[in-house]
Amino acid sequence: MKFLLKMVISFAVIMMVFGSVLGYFLYSNSVRLVSQTIGIQAKNIAQSAANTLNINDIDKVITHTKAINDPARQYSAILDMPEYKSLRTQLYSYKQTYGIKFIYIMTRNNQGKNVYVIDGFPLNYTGNDISMPGEIEKVPYKCLDQAFDQQKMYVGELTYDKQWGANVATYVPLFNNSGKFIGLLAVDIDAFEVYYFMQKSKNEVVLFSFGATFIAIVIAYLMARFLLNPLKTLTRTVKKVQEGDLSVRSNISSKDEIGDLSNAFDDMVSVFYDNKFSMDKLISELSKAQNMNDLEYSIISQVKNILKIKSISILDFNGTKLDFSNNKDMDAFAINATNNFLKDRTLKLQLGDIISMERGYLVFIGRVNTIHKLLWFDLNHQKISQRERLSLQMLSRYTSIFYENLILINEMSKKIIDFKAENDIPIWISKLFLQISENERKRLASDLHDEVLQDIIRTKKAISNVLDSGDFEKDNIISKLKFLENDLTNIIYLIRETCSELLPTFLSEKGITSALESYFRKVQLKSNININFEVFDLNTQLDFEETLAIYRVIQELVNNAVSHSKASDIDIMLKQYQGNLILYYSDNGIGIDLNEKIDTTKHLGFQGIQERIKLLNGTTSFRSEPGYGLEVSCQFQIRNILALKM
């Protein structure tokens, strides 16, 4: 569910609840106000009548009424009582004088029922709406029961029933001369018009609440859409960056939290975008290093370009103390401050960690065996910016790879020198290097002959045709030159492709996944072979040696499938699992018998594949039978996981 919809629904629910509560509150208060206003009028009438009527006559009639066992048969005797007639006449007089709907006297009989005693109607009235002495009130009224129970005056609420309509009743307690509670005098004022008005108002309030809620929802939707437009713009920008486009910017100018977030995001992306080009130069410079001194000199030069400062050094940390023997830039104060900072501390350094010192910063940029390489620089008490922090962290990833590569190169060089010194170079190494070199020469010659050379011959022939035709008209010459220009552009592209195959720098730029996908597209354009390629959980960036090894292994397997195995379908999977990278390859080609001696003119790549994976401390297994294709599984531990835990 989109955030805008969530906001509108949430606001709609809040408005509906608020509108309902507000409408109910207004209606309830209105009813209460009307009831109190009418009730006060009824109370005054009831109190006046109670003070005027003869309490002894009332007590006498109530006493006879309570004595009735069967009101339907015995109330006639009470109707003949002079006291009853007098009181009824007086009540009717009040009724006419004040225009009230009902005025009557009630009591509770011996069974605890609320019964009528005297109803204020004319003596000769025989209508159905008069209540006779002893008649029980069957409809329960809360205020009536409270007045009887507590023997206090109560102003009733606005009530409505089908028999008596809408009324507001007031109950005044009656006490005889000895102070004993004997009953209630009740006054009902007709509130039909008020009740009708209140019901009408209630409906109007409901309609108004729904209308106001709807309008509020529409306004909320428009406002939310307006307020969320910057956030939607930022979301689109994030998606484009996620797809790999680092040139985009959100350019949100709002002066609020979203604007601040946009500016921070644009600044972060610009760091990666700028570094995308500066890192190419960095890699080029670091690649020229032949030893540790050259490498560290190049690192310091690049950091100086990033931070625009001069005081920079690379220090060695063995886990307990720093080595300042090769440092010339740090003064005595900085050395003491750094030593004091690291003293009695156990540092669990991760690649790219930036440690703030009392004066300057330390950055972990790589490891050489058990020695941590720390970059130190002094900003003269200035804080490092977020842009500079990101640049240094990216720089540390590359420097760690070059440190590792130099170690591997030094180890390999030492082994080869030892072999040479002992005059004991294994024949298979010499043979392998020679055959690999010869195969690469053959492949390069084939590519140049089949593609580049043929295009050059065709271009030369086109030039000869122009010269032989003798047609040197300007328009014709321009047309021919444009055609030749397109041919030369294609030749340049082919030469660049060949150079990329020889030195695949695009692996560092694209990454292994994108590089392989691009390679598979080219293969499928040139051959009728279907390649299914899948990558699972590869969330760690491989170093260049690992990337190149995987690329070359897959390249060799695919070339074998296209040239020799007659395969029509290839399945390739890359998967990261528990710190290991797993490569699985299978095709439906003609297969080979692995138990027989392999023809090295066709399958020398198998040995090369094993050696490449072995250099990564990995393992390789082959499975194949004639007529059942080929399966290859390679696995090695990823060395660069530490560098990606930043």
mmCIF file with all atom_site columns, N, CA and C in Angstrom, residues 38 40-53 89-103 120 168 185-191:
data_model
loop_
_atom_site.group_PDB
_atom_site.id
_atom_site.type_symbol
_atom_site.label_atom_id
_atom_site.label_alt_id
_atom_site.label_comp_id
_atom_site.label_asym_id
_atom_site.label_entity_id
_atom_site.label_seq_id
_atom_site.pdbx_PDB_ins_code
_atom_site.Cartn_x
_atom_site.Cartn_y
_atom_site.Cartn_z
_atom_site.occupancy
_atom_site.B_iso_or_equiv
_atom_site.pdbx_formal_charge
_atom_site.auth_seq_id
_atom_site.auth_comp_id
_atom_site.auth_asym_id
_atom_site.auth_atom_id
_atom_site.pdbx_PDB_model_num
ATOM 1   N N  . ILE A 1 38  ? -36.579 23.327 29.645 1.00 0.00 ? 38  ILE A N  1
ATOM 2   C CA . ILE A 1 38  ? -38.000 22.979 29.814 1.00 0.00 ? 38  ILE A CA 1
ATOM 3   C C  . ILE A 1 38  ? -38.244 22.419 31.209 1.00 0.00 ? 38  ILE A C  1
ATOM 4   N N  . ILE A 1 40  ? -36.749 23.178 33.992 1.00 0.00 ? 40  ILE A N  1
ATOM 5   C CA . ILE A 1 40  ? -36.831 24.246 35.009 1.00 0.00 ? 40  ILE A CA 1
ATOM 6   C C  . ILE A 1 40  ? -38.232 24.833 35.041 1.00 0.00 ? 40  ILE A C  1
ATOM 7   N N  . GLN A 1 41  ? -38.806 25.008 33.838 1.00 0.00 ? 41  GLN A N  1
ATOM 8   C CA . GLN A 1 41  ? -40.181 25.524 33.776 1.00 0.00 ? 41  GLN A CA 1
ATOM 9   C C  . GLN A 1 41  ? -41.145 24.544 34.446 1.00 0.00 ? 41  GLN A C  1
ATOM 10  N N  . ALA A 1 42  ? -40.969 23.246 34.136 1.00 0.00 ? 42  ALA A N  1
ATOM 11  C CA . ALA A 1 42  ? -41.846 22.242 34.746 1.00 0.00 ? 42  ALA A CA 1
ATOM 12  C C  . ALA A 1 42  ? -41.640 22.175 36.248 1.00 0.00 ? 42  ALA A C  1
ATOM 13  N N  . LYS A 1 43  ? -40.390 22.345 36.702 1.00 0.00 ? 43  LYS A N  1
ATOM 14  C CA . LYS A 1 43  ? -40.104 22.304 38.138 1.00 0.00 ? 43  LYS A CA 1
ATOM 15  C C  . LYS A 1 43  ? -40.820 23.441 38.870 1.00 0.00 ? 43  LYS A C  1
ATOM 16  N N  . ASN A 1 44  ? -40.795 24.623 38.295 1.00 0.00 ? 44  ASN A N  1
ATOM 17  C CA . ASN A 1 44  ? -41.455 25.766 38.938 1.00 0.00 ? 44  ASN A CA 1
ATOM 18  C C  . ASN A 1 44  ? -42.963 25.531 39.062 1.00 0.00 ? 44  ASN A C  1
ATOM 19  N N  . ILE A 1 45  ? -43.533 24.959 37.983 1.00 0.00 ? 45  ILE A N  1
ATOM 20  C CA . ILE A 1 45  ? -44.980 24.695 38.029 1.00 0.00 ? 45  ILE A CA 1
ATOM 21  C C  . ILE A 1 45  ? -45.279 23.635 39.075 1.00 0.00 ? 45  ILE A C  1
ATOM 22  N N  . ALA A 1 46  ? -44.450 22.577 39.090 1.00 0.00 ? 46  ALA A N  1
ATOM 23  C CA . ALA A 1 46  ? -44.684 21.485 40.032 1.00 0.00 ? 46  ALA A CA 1
ATOM 24  C C  . ALA A 1 46  ? -44.530 21.957 41.471 1.00 0.00 ? 46  ALA A C  1
ATOM 25  N N  . GLN A 1 47  ? -43.514 22.771 41.751 1.00 0.00 ? 47  GLN A N  1
ATOM 26  C CA . GLN A 1 47  ? -43.322 23.269 43.116 1.00 0.00 ? 47  GLN A CA 1
ATOM 27  C C  . GLN A 1 47  ? -44.466 24.183 43.539 1.00 0.00 ? 47  GLN A C  1
ATOM 28  N N  . SER A 1 48  ? -44.922 24.990 42.586 1.00 0.00 ? 48  SER A N  1
ATOM 29  C CA . SER A 1 48  ? -46.050 25.883 42.906 1.00 0.00 ? 48  SER A CA 1
ATOM 30  C C  . SER A 1 48  ? -47.301 25.071 43.235 1.00 0.00 ? 48  SER A C  1
ATOM 31  N N  . ALA A 1 49  ? -47.556 24.030 42.429 1.00 0.00 ? 49  ALA A N  1
ATOM 32  C CA . ALA A 1 49  ? -48.732 23.200 42.680 1.00 0.00 ? 49  ALA A CA 1
ATOM 33  C C  . ALA A 1 49  ? -48.604 22.449 43.995 1.00 0.00 ? 49  ALA A C  1
ATOM 34  N N  . ALA A 1 50  ? -47.401 21.945 44.273 1.00 0.00 ? 50  ALA A N  1
ATOM 35  C CA . ALA A 1 50  ? -47.202 21.200 45.521 1.00 0.00 ? 50  ALA A CA 1
ATOM 36  C C  . ALA A 1 50  ? -47.412 22.083 46.738 1.00 0.00 ? 50  ALA A C  1
ATOM 37  N N  . ASN A 1 51  ? -47.017 23.335 46.649 1.00 0.00 ? 51  ASN A N  1
ATOM 38  C CA . ASN A 1 51  ? -47.188 24.248 47.781 1.00 0.00 ? 51  ASN A CA 1
ATOM 39  C C  . ASN A 1 51  ? -48.636 24.707 47.939 1.00 0.00 ? 51  ASN A C  1
ATOM 40  N N  . THR A 1 52  ? -49.396 24.646 46.844 1.00 0.00 ? 52  THR A N  1
ATOM 41  C CA . THR A 1 52  ? -50.778 25.153 46.880 1.00 0.00 ? 52  THR A CA 1
ATOM 42  C C  . THR A 1 52  ? -51.766 24.079 47.319 1.00 0.00 ? 52  THR A C  1
ATOM 43  N N  . LEU A 1 53  ? -51.576 22.864 46.871 1.00 0.00 ? 53  LEU A N  1
ATOM 44  C CA . LEU A 1 53  ? -52.542 21.798 47.162 1.00 0.00 ? 53  LEU A CA 1
ATOM 45  C C  . LEU A 1 53  ? -52.539 21.453 48.641 1.00 0.00 ? 53  LEU A C  1
ATOM 46  N N  . THR A 1 89  ? -59.607 18.650 40.250 1.00 0.00 ? 89  THR A N  1
ATOM 47  C CA . THR A 1 89  ? -60.037 19.914 39.639 1.00 0.00 ? 89  THR A CA 1
ATOM 48  C C  . THR A 1 89  ? -58.915 20.938 39.683 1.00 0.00 ? 89  THR A C  1
ATOM 49  N N  . GLN A 1 90  ? -58.205 20.989 40.819 1.00 0.00 ? 90  GLN A N  1
ATOM 50  C CA . GLN A 1 90  ? -57.103 21.952 40.942 1.00 0.00 ? 90  GLN A CA 1
ATOM 51  C C  . GLN A 1 90  ? -55.956 21.617 39.971 1.00 0.00 ? 90  GLN A C  1
ATOM 52  N N  . LEU A 1 91  ? -55.671 20.329 39.850 1.00 0.00 ? 91  LEU A N  1
ATOM 53  C CA . LEU A 1 91  ? -54.607 19.944 38.931 1.00 0.00 ? 91  LEU A CA 1
ATOM 54  C C  . LEU A 1 91  ? -54.966 20.307 37.493 1.00 0.00 ? 91  LEU A C  1
ATOM 55  N N  . TYR A 1 92  ? -56.232 20.085 37.138 1.00 0.00 ? 92  TYR A N  1
ATOM 56  C CA . TYR A 1 92  ? -56.668 20.422 35.789 1.00 0.00 ? 92  TYR A CA 1
ATOM 57  C C  . TYR A 1 92  ? -56.584 21.932 35.562 1.00 0.00 ? 92  TYR A C  1
ATOM 58  N N  . SER A 1 93  ? -56.863 22.706 36.645 1.00 0.00 ? 93  SER A N  1
ATOM 59  C CA . SER A 1 93  ? -56.774 24.158 36.538 1.00 0.00 ? 93  SER A CA 1
ATOM 60  C C  . SER A 1 93  ? -55.336 24.578 36.243 1.00 0.00 ? 93  SER A C  1
ATOM 61  N N  . TYR A 1 94  ? -54.361 23.940 36.942 1.00 0.00 ? 94  TYR A N  1
ATOM 62  C CA . TYR A 1 94  ? -52.948 24.226 36.658 1.00 0.00 ? 94  TYR A CA 1
ATOM 63  C C  . TYR A 1 94  ? -52.601 23.862 35.219 1.00 0.00 ? 94  TYR A C  1
ATOM 64  N N  . LYS A 1 95  ? -53.167 22.766 34.782 1.00 0.00 ? 95  LYS A N  1
ATOM 65  C CA . LYS A 1 95  ? -52.889 22.281 33.431 1.00 0.00 ? 95  LYS A CA 1
ATOM 66  C C  . LYS A 1 95  ? -53.342 23.293 32.391 1.00 0.00 ? 95  LYS A C  1
ATOM 67  N N  . GLN A 1 96  ? -54.536 23.832 32.598 1.00 0.00 ? 96  GLN A N  1
ATOM 68  C CA . GLN A 1 96  ? -55.051 24.822 31.650 1.00 0.00 ? 96  GLN A CA 1
ATOM 69  C C  . GLN A 1 96  ? -54.310 26.152 31.753 1.00 0.00 ? 96  GLN A C  1
ATOM 70  N N  . THR A 1 97  ? -53.994 26.517 32.995 1.00 0.00 ? 97  THR A N  1
ATOM 71  C CA . THR A 1 97  ? -53.368 27.821 33.210 1.00 0.00 ? 97  THR A CA 1
ATOM 72  C C  . THR A 1 97  ? -51.986 27.895 32.564 1.00 0.00 ? 97  THR A C  1
ATOM 73  N N  . TYR A 1 98  ? -51.191 26.856 32.753 1.00 0.00 ? 98  TYR A N  1
ATOM 74  C CA . TYR A 1 98  ? -49.802 26.883 32.290 1.00 0.00 ? 98  TYR A CA 1
ATOM 75  C C  . TYR A 1 98  ? -49.592 26.163 30.953 1.00 0.00 ? 98  TYR A C  1
ATOM 76  N N  . GLY A 1 99  ? -50.665 25.579 30.418 1.00 0.00 ? 99  GLY A N  1
ATOM 77  C CA . GLY A 1 99  ? -50.554 24.933 29.109 1.00 0.00 ? 99  GLY A CA 1
ATOM 78  C C  . GLY A 1 99  ? -49.645 23.710 29.116 1.00 0.00 ? 99  GLY A C  1
ATOM 79  N N  . ILE A 1 100 ? -49.636 23.023 30.238 1.00 0.00 ? 100 ILE A N  1
ATOM 80  C CA . ILE A 1 100 ? -48.788 21.835 30.311 1.00 0.00 ? 100 ILE A CA 1
ATOM 81  C C  . ILE A 1 100 ? -49.560 20.633 29.792 1.00 0.00 ? 100 ILE A C  1
ATOM 82  N N  . LYS A 1 101 ? -48.800 19.578 29.457 1.00 0.00 ? 101 LYS A N  1
ATOM 83  C CA . LYS A 1 101 ? -49.429 18.411 28.838 1.00 0.00 ? 101 LYS A CA 1
ATOM 84  C C  . LYS A 1 101 ? -50.091 17.507 29.866 1.00 0.00 ? 101 LYS A C  1
ATOM 85  N N  . PHE A 1 102 ? -49.330 17.163 30.935 1.00 0.00 ? 102 PHE A N  1
ATOM 86  C CA . PHE A 1 102 ? -49.873 16.316 32.003 1.00 0.00 ? 102 PHE A CA 1
ATOM 87  C C  . PHE A 1 102 ? -49.389 16.848 33.340 1.00 0.00 ? 102 PHE A C  1
ATOM 88  N N  . ILE A 1 103 ? -50.282 16.702 34.357 1.00 0.00 ? 103 ILE A N  1
ATOM 89  C CA . ILE A 1 103 ? -49.908 16.950 35.747 1.00 0.00 ? 103 ILE A CA 1
ATOM 90  C C  . ILE A 1 103 ? -50.619 15.900 36.574 1.00 0.00 ? 103 ILE A C  1
ATOM 91  N N  . GLY A 1 120 ? -54.586 15.013 36.308 1.00 0.00 ? 120 GLY A N  1
ATOM 92  C CA . GLY A 1 120 ? -55.202 16.328 36.149 1.00 0.00 ? 120 GLY A CA 1
ATOM 93  C C  . GLY A 1 120 ? -56.057 16.445 34.900 1.00 0.00 ? 120 GLY A C  1
ATOM 94  N N  . VAL A 1 168 ? -40.966 16.256 28.592 1.00 0.00 ? 168 VAL A N  1
ATOM 95  C CA . VAL A 1 168 ? -39.945 16.498 29.597 1.00 0.00 ? 168 VAL A CA 1
ATOM 96  C C  . VAL A 1 168 ? -40.659 16.515 30.933 1.00 0.00 ? 168 VAL A C  1
ATOM 97  N N  . LEU A 1 185 ? -45.394 14.590 42.917 1.00 0.00 ? 185 LEU A N  1
ATOM 98  C CA . LEU A 1 185 ? -46.222 15.381 42.020 1.00 0.00 ? 185 LEU A CA 1
ATOM 99  C C  . LEU A 1 185 ? -45.394 15.569 40.750 1.00 0.00 ? 185 LEU A C  1
ATOM 100 N N  . ALA A 1 186 ? -45.938 15.124 39.605 1.00 0.00 ? 186 ALA A N  1
ATOM 101 C CA . ALA A 1 186 ? -45.204 15.153 38.345 1.00 0.00 ? 186 ALA A CA 1
ATOM 102 C C  . ALA A 1 186 ? -45.856 16.089 37.358 1.00 0.00 ? 186 ALA A C  1
ATOM 103 N N  . VAL A 1 187 ? -45.012 16.796 36.597 1.00 0.00 ? 187 VAL A N  1
ATOM 104 C CA . VAL A 1 187 ? -45.478 17.691 35.546 1.00 0.00 ? 187 VAL A CA 1
ATOM 105 C C  . VAL A 1 187 ? -44.776 17.287 34.247 1.00 0.00 ? 187 VAL A C  1
ATOM 106 N N  . ASP A 1 188 ? -45.541 16.987 33.191 1.00 0.00 ? 188 ASP A N  1
ATOM 107 C CA . ASP A 1 188 ? -45.005 16.679 31.862 1.00 0.00 ? 188 ASP A CA 1
ATOM 108 C C  . ASP A 1 188 ? -45.326 17.819 30.919 1.00 0.00 ? 188 ASP A C  1
ATOM 109 N N  . ILE A 1 189 ? -44.284 18.384 30.328 1.00 0.00 ? 189 ILE A N  1
ATOM 110 C CA . ILE A 1 189 ? -44.468 19.457 29.354 1.00 0.00 ? 189 ILE A CA 1
ATOM 111 C C  . ILE A 1 189 ? -44.263 18.875 27.960 1.00 0.00 ? 189 ILE A C  1
ATOM 112 N N  . ASP A 1 190 ? -45.156 19.215 27.073 1.00 0.00 ? 190 ASP A N  1
ATOM 113 C CA . ASP A 1 190 ? -45.074 18.707 25.697 1.00 0.00 ? 190 ASP A CA 1
ATOM 114 C C  . ASP A 1 190 ? -43.826 19.264 25.006 1.00 0.00 ? 190 ASP A C  1
ATOM 115 N N  . ALA A 1 191 ? -42.989 18.334 24.499 1.00 0.00 ? 191 ALA A N  1
ATOM 116 C CA . ALA A 1 191 ? -41.739 18.734 23.827 1.00 0.00 ? 191 ALA A CA 1
ATOM 117 C C  . ALA A 1 191 ? -41.677 18.165 22.420 1.00 0.00 ? 191 ALA A C  1
#
